[in-house]
Each structure stands twice: as structure tokens, then as C-alpha cells.
PDB file of C-alpha atoms in Angstrom:
ATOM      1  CA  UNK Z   1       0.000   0.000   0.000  1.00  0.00           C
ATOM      2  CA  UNK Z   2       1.515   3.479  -1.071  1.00  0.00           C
ATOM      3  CA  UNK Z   3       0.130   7.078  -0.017  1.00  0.00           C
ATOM      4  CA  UNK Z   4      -0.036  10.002  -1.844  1.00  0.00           C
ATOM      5  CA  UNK Z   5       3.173  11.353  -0.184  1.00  0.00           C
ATOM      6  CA  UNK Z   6       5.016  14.395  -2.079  1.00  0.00           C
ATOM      7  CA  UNK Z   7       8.784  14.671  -1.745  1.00  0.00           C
ATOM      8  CA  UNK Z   8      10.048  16.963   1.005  1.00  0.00           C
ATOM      9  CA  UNK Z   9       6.329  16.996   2.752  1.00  0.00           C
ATOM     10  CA  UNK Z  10       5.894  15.448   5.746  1.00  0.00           C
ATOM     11  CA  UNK Z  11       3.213  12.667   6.912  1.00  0.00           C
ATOM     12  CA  UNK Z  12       1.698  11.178   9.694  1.00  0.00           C
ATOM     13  CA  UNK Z  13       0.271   7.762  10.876  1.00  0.00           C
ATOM     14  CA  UNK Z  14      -1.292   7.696  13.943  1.00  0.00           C
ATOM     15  CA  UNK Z  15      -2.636   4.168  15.709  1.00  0.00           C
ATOM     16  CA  UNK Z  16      -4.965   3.787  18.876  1.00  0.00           C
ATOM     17  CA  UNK Z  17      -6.921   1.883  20.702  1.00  0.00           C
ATOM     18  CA  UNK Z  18     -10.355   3.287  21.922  1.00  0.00           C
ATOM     19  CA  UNK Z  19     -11.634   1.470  25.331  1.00  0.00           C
ATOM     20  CA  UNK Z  20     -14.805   1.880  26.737  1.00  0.00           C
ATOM     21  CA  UNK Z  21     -16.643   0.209  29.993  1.00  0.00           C
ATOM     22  CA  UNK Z  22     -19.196  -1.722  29.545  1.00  0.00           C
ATOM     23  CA  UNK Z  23     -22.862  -2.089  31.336  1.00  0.00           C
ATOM     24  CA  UNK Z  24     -22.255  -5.639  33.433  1.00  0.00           C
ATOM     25  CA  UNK Z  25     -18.050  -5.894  32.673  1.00  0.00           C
ATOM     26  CA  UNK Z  26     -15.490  -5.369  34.861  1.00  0.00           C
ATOM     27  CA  UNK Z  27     -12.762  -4.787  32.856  1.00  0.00           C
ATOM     28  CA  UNK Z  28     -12.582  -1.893  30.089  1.00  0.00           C
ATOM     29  CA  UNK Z  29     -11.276  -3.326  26.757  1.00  0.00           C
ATOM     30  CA  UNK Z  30     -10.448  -1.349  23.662  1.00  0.00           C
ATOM     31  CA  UNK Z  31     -13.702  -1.884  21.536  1.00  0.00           C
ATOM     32  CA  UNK Z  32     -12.192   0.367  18.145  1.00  0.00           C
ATOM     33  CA  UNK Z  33      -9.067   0.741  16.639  1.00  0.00           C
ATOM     34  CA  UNK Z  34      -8.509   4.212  14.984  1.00  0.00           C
ATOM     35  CA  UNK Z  35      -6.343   4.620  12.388  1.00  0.00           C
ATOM     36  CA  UNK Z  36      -5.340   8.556  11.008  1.00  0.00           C
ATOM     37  CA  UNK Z  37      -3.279   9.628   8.444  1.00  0.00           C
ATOM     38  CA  UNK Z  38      -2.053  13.063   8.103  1.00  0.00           C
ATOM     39  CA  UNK Z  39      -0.345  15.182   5.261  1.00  0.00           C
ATOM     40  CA  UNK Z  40       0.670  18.819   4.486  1.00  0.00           C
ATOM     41  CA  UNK Z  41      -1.622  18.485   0.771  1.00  0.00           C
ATOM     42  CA  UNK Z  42      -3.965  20.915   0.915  1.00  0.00           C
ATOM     43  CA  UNK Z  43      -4.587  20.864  -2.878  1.00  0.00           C
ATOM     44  CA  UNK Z  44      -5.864  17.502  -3.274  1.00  0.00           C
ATOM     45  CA  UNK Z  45      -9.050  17.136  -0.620  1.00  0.00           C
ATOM     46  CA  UNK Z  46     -10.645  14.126  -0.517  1.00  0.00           C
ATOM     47  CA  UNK Z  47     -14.167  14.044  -1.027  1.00  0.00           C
ATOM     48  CA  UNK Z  48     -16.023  13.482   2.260  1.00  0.00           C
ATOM     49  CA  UNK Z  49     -18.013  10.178   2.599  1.00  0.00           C
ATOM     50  CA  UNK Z  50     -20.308   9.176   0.281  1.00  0.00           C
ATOM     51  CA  UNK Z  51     -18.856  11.018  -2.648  1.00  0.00           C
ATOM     52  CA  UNK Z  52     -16.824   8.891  -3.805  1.00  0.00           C
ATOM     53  CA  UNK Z  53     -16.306   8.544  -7.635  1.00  0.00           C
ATOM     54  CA  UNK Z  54     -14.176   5.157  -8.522  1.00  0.00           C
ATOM     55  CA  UNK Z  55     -10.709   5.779 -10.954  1.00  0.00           C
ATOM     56  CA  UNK Z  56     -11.036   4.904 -14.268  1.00  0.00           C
ATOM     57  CA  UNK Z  57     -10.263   1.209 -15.000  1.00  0.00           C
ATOM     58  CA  UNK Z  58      -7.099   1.309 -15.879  1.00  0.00           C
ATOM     59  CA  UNK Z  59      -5.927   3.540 -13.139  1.00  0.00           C
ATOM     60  CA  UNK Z  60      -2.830   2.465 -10.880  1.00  0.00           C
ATOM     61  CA  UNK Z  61      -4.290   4.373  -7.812  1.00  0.00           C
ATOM     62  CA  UNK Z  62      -7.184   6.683  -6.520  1.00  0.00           C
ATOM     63  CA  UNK Z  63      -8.899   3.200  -4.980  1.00  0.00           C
ATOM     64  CA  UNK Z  64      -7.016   4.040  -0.816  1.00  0.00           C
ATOM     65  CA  UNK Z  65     -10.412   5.924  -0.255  1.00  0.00           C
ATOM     66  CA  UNK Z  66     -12.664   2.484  -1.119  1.00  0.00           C
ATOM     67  CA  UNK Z  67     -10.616   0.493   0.695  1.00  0.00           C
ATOM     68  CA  UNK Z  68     -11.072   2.361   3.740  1.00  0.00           C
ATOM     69  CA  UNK Z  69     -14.858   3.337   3.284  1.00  0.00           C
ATOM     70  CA  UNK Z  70     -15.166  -1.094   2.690  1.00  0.00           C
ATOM     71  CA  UNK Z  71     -13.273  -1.677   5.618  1.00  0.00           C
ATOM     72  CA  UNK Z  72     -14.040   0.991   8.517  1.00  0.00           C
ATOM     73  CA  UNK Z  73     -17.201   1.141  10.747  1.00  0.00           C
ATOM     74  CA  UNK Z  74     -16.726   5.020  10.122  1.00  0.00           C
ATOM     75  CA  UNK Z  75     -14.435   7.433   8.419  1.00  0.00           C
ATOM     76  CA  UNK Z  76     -14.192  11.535   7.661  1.00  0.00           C
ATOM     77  CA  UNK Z  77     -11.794  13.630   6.483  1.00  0.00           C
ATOM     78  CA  UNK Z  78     -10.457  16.447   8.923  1.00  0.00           C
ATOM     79  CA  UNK Z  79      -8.530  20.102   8.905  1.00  0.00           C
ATOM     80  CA  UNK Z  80      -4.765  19.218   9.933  1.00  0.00           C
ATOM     81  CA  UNK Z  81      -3.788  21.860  12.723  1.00  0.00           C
ATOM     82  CA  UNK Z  82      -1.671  24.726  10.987  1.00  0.00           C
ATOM     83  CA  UNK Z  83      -1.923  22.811   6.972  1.00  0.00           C
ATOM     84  CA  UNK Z  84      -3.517  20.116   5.745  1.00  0.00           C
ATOM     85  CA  UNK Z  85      -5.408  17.243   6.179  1.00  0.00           C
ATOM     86  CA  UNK Z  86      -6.353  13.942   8.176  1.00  0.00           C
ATOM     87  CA  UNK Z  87      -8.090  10.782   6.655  1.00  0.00           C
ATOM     88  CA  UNK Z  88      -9.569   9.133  10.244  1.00  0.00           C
ATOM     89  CA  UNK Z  89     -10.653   6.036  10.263  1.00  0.00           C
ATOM     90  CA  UNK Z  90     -12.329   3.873  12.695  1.00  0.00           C
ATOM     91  CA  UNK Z  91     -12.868   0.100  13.253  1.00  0.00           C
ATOM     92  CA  UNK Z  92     -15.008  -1.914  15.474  1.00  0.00           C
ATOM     93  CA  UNK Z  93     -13.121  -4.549  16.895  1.00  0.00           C
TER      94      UNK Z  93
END
């Protein structure tokens, strides 16, 4: 898997575990794994969810965005503090 990373631009991958107690458990156990990546692109947005519009068949990329909206219980794209954006992702586990 590749991302859309431009020479001399930084990027980000962030991983975590979200926990949360549940009614009749003792013990708090992550129930959702988040997964955010972050860039400095400002120029190429991604479209928010459910605007998606697949590559053309013989395309070698532009399908990261399907992948994720298959895979994840939820997803959005956010404002990166100072430039850019994040892609956040979120899976039940």
C-alpha cells in the first residue's frame, strides 16, 4: 500500500486503541481501533463520505479511499492543525 506522499512533505500515521466500559463488565477493553493519516496536501481534498467517484479502469491508484470506506465502521476527512489534512478512520473490533 503506497500514499499520496510528495517529496520533502511530511506525513503522519497515527494508531490507537479506543476502550470503553461496559454495562455488566469489569474490565474496560479497547472496543475500536482508529487509524489517522495526516499530510501537508492541501490541494488535493478528498471528497467526504459518500462522494466517492471510482478511478477509471485502468488507473494504478485513486482506490485508498474504497478500501477504507469497505473496511471501517466510520471514516471523515479532517482540517490538519496549521496545513492540511487527516483521513480518520475507525474500526469496530
Amino acid at each position: 500500500m503506497t500514499h499520496g506522499r510528495v517529496p520533502g512533505r511530511d506525513f503522519e500515521l497515527r494508531l490507537a486503541t479506543l476502550s470503553y466500559a461496559h454495562a455488566g463488565i469489569d474490565a474496560v477493553r479497547p472496543t475500536t481501533l482508529r487509524i489517522e493519516v495526516a499530510d501537508t496536501r492541501t490541494e488535493k481534498r478528498p471528497p467526504q463520505r459518500g462522494t466517492l467517484a471510482p478511478p477509471p479502469p485502468d488507473s494504478e491508484t485513486g482506490r485508498g479511499l474504497f478500501l477504507v470506506a469497505a473496511l471501517a465502521t466510520s471514516w471523515t476527512v479532517l482540517d490538519r492543525p496549521r496545513v492540511g489534512k487527516i483521513v480518520r478512520a475507525e474500526l469496530d473490533l
